[in-house]
Coordinates of C-alpha atoms in Angstrom, one line a residue:
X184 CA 0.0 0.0 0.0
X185 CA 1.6 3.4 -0.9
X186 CA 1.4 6.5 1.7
X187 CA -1.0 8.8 0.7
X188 CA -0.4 12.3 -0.4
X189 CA 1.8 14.2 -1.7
X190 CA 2.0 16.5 1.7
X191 CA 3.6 13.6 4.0
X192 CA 6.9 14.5 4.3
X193 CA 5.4 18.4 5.7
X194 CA 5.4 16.1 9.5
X195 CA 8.1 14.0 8.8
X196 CA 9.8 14.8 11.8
X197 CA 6.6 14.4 13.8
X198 CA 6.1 10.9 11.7
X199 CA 9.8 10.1 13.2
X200 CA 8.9 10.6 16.9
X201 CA 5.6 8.8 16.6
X202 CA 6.9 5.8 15.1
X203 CA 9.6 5.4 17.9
X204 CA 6.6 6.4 20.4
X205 CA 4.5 3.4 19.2
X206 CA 7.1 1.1 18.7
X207 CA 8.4 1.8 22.4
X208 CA 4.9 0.9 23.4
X209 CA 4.6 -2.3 21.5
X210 CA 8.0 -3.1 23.5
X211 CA 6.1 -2.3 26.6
X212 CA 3.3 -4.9 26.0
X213 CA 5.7 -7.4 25.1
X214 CA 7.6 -6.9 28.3
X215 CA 4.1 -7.6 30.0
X216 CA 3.6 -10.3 28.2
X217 CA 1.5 -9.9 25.3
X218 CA 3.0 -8.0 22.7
X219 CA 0.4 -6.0 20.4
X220 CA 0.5 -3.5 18.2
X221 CA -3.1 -2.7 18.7
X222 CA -2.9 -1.8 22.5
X223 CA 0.1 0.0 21.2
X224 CA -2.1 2.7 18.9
X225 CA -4.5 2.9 21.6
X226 CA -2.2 3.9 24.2
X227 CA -0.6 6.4 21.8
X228 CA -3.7 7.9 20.9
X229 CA -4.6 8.5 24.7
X230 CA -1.4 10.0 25.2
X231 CA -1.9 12.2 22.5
X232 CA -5.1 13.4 23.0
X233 CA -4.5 13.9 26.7
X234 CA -1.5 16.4 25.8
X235 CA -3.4 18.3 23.6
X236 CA -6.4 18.3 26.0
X237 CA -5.4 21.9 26.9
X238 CA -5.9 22.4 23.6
X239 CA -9.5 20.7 23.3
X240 CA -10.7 22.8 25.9
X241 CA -10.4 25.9 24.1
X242 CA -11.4 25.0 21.1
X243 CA -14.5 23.0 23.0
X244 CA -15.5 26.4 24.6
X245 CA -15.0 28.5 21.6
X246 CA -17.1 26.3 19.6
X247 CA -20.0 26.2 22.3
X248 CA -19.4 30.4 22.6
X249 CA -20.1 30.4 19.0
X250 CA -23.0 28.3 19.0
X251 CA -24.8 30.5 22.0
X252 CA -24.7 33.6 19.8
X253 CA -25.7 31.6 16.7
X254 CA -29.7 33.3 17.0
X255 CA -28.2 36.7 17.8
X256 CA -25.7 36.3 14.5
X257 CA -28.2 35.7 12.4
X258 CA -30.7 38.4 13.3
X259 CA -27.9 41.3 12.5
X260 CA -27.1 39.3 9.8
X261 CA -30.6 39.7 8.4
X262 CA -31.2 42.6 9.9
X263 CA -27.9 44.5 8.3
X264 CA -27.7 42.3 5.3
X265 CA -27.9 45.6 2.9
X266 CA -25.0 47.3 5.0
X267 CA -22.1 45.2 5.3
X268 CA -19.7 48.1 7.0
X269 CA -22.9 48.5 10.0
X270 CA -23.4 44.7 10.2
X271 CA -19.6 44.0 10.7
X272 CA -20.0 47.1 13.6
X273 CA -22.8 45.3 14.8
X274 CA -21.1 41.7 15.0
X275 CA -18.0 43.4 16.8
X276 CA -20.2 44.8 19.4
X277 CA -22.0 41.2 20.1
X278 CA -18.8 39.3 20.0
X279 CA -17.6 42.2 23.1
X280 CA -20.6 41.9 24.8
X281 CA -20.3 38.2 24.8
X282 CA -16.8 38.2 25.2
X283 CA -16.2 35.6 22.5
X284 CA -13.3 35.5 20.0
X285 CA -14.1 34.2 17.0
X286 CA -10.6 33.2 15.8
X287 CA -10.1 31.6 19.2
X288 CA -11.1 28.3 17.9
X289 CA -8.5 28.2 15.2
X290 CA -5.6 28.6 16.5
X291 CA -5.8 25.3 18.7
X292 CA -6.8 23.2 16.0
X293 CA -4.1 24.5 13.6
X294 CA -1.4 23.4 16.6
X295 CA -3.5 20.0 16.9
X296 CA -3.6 19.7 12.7
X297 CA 0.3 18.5 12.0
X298 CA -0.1 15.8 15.2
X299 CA -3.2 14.8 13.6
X300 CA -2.2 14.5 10.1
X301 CA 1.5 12.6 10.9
X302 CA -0.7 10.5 13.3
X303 CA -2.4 9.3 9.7
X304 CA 0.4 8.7 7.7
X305 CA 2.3 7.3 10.6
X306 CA -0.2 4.6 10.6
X307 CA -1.6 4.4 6.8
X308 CA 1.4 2.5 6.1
X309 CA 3.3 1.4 9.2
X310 CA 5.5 -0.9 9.3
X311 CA 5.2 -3.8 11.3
X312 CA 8.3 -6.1 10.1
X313 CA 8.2 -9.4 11.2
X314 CA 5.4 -9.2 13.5
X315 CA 1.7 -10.3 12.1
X316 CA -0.2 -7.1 13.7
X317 CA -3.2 -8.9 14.5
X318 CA -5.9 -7.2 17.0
X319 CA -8.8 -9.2 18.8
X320 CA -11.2 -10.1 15.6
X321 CA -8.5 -8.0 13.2
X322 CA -6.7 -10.3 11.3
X323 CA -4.0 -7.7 10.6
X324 CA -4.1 -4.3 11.4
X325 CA -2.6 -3.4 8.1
X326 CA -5.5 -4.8 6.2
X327 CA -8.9 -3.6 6.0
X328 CA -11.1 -4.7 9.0
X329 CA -12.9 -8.1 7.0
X330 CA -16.2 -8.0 9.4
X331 CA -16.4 -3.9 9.0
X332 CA -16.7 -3.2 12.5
X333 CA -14.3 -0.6 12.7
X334 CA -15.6 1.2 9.9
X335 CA -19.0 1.1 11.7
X336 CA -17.5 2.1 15.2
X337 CA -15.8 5.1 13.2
X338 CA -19.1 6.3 11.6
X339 CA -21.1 5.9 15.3
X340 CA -18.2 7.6 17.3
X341 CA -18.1 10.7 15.0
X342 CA -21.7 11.1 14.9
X343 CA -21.5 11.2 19.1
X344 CA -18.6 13.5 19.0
X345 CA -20.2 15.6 16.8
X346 CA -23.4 15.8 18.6
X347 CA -22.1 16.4 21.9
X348 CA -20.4 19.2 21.0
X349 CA -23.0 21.1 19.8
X350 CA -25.4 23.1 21.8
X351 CA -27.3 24.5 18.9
X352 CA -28.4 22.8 15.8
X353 CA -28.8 24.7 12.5
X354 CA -30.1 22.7 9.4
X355 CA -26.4 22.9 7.9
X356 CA -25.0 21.1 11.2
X357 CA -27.5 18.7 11.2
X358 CA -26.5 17.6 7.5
X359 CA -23.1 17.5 8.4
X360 CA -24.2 15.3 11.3
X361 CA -25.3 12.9 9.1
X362 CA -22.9 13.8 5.8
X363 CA -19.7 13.6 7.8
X364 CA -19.8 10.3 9.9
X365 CA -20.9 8.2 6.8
X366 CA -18.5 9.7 4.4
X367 CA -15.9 8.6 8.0
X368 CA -17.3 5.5 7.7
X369 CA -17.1 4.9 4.0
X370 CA -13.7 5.9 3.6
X371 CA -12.3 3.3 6.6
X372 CA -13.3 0.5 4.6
X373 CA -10.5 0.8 2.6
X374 CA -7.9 2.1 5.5
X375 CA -5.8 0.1 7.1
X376 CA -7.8 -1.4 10.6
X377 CA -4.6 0.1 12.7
X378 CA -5.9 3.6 11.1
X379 CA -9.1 3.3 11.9
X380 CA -9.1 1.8 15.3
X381 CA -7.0 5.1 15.7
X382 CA -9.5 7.3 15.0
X383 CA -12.4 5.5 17.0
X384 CA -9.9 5.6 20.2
X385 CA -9.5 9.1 19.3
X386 CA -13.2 9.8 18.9
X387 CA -14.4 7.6 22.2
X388 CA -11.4 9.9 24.1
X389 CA -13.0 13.3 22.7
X390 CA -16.0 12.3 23.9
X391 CA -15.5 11.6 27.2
X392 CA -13.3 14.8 27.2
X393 CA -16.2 16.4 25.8
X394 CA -18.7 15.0 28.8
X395 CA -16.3 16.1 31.4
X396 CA -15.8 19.6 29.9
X397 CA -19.7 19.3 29.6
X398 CA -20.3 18.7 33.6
X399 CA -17.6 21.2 35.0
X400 CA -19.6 23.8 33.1
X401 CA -22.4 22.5 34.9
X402 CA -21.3 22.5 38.2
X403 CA -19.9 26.2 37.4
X404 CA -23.5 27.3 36.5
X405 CA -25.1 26.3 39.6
X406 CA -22.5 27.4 41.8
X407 CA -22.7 30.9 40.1
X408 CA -26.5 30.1 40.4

């Protein structure tokens, strides 16, 4: 199977580190016992997305800011649609009054992009020499998943992850609630299964992130209550 994209060698150097990472981990399963390459991308996937948690939260918070002012947006929007130079005045004044940044949700997913993407071609084409990198019902984890259960997982998970995080639900989100987990789901049946059990690790770990960022802003609002 040949690496995908012509943009692989842009992480490289982060492709390096996470191929030592995960095969330090395999090393640690065998020394336990039971050597597998599959525990191996899980644990790295945890340890990734628990160092870029930081991270999650702001983008998490700026995402939920956003969708709070959603029904204000769009009123100015409508209201000022003939005067572009009043409306941008007017969506200035809400983002202040809010306090919400609209750019603040980029910049933590632009630092999170490269980890992401070298993650991908790490594992579209790892190499697992000698070892046959099977995974409970995987036969190898560099073959497609033969039952689809993975592909299935990774269409469920990203529809949960996607509907946790949002508070409000415009008719364009709630296409892209359906649109984006199965396009997810088509594509992984013809990844490698180490791939996609990647990406469902990484969803199931956003969404508990996403609960738990979800209840401390609950318990904030009745104690300011």
């Amino acid at each position: 199977m040949e690496e995908p994209g012509i943009f692989s060698s842009l992480f490289e150097p982060i492709e390096n580190i996470l191929h030592a990472v995960l095969s330090g981990l395999y090393s640690l399963t065998e020394q336990l016992g039971f050597g597998s390459y599959g525990l191996a991308i899980i644990l790295l996937t945890i340890i990734i997305k628990v160092i870029l948690y930081p991270l999650t939260v702001k983008q998490l918070k700026s995402m939920r800011a956003m969708q709070k002012i959603q029904p204000e947006l769009k009123k100015l929007q409508e209201k000022y649609k003939d005067k572009p130079q009043v409306m941008q005045q007017k969506l200035m004044q809400l983002y202040q009054k809010e306090g919400v940044n609209p750019m603040a949700g980029c910049l933590p997913l632009l630092i999170q992009m490269p980890i992401l993407m070298a993650m991908y071609y790490t594992l579209f084409n790892f190499d697992y020499g000698a070892v046959e990198p099977s995974f409970l019902w995987l036969p190898s984890l560099s073959q497609t998943d033969p039952l689809y259960i993975l592909p299935v997982l990774s269409a469920l998970t990203t529809f949960l992850q996607q509907k946790i995080s949002m508070t409000e639900s415009t008719q364009q989100m709630k296409m892209m609630m359906v649109i984006m987990p199965l396009f997810i789901g088509f594509i992984s049946l013809n990844f490698p299964a180490g791939l996609v059990l990647y990406w469902v690790t990484m969803n199931i770990v956003q969404i508990f992130q996403q609960l738990w960022i979800n209840n401390k802003k609950d318990d904030s609002d009745k104690e300011a209550a």
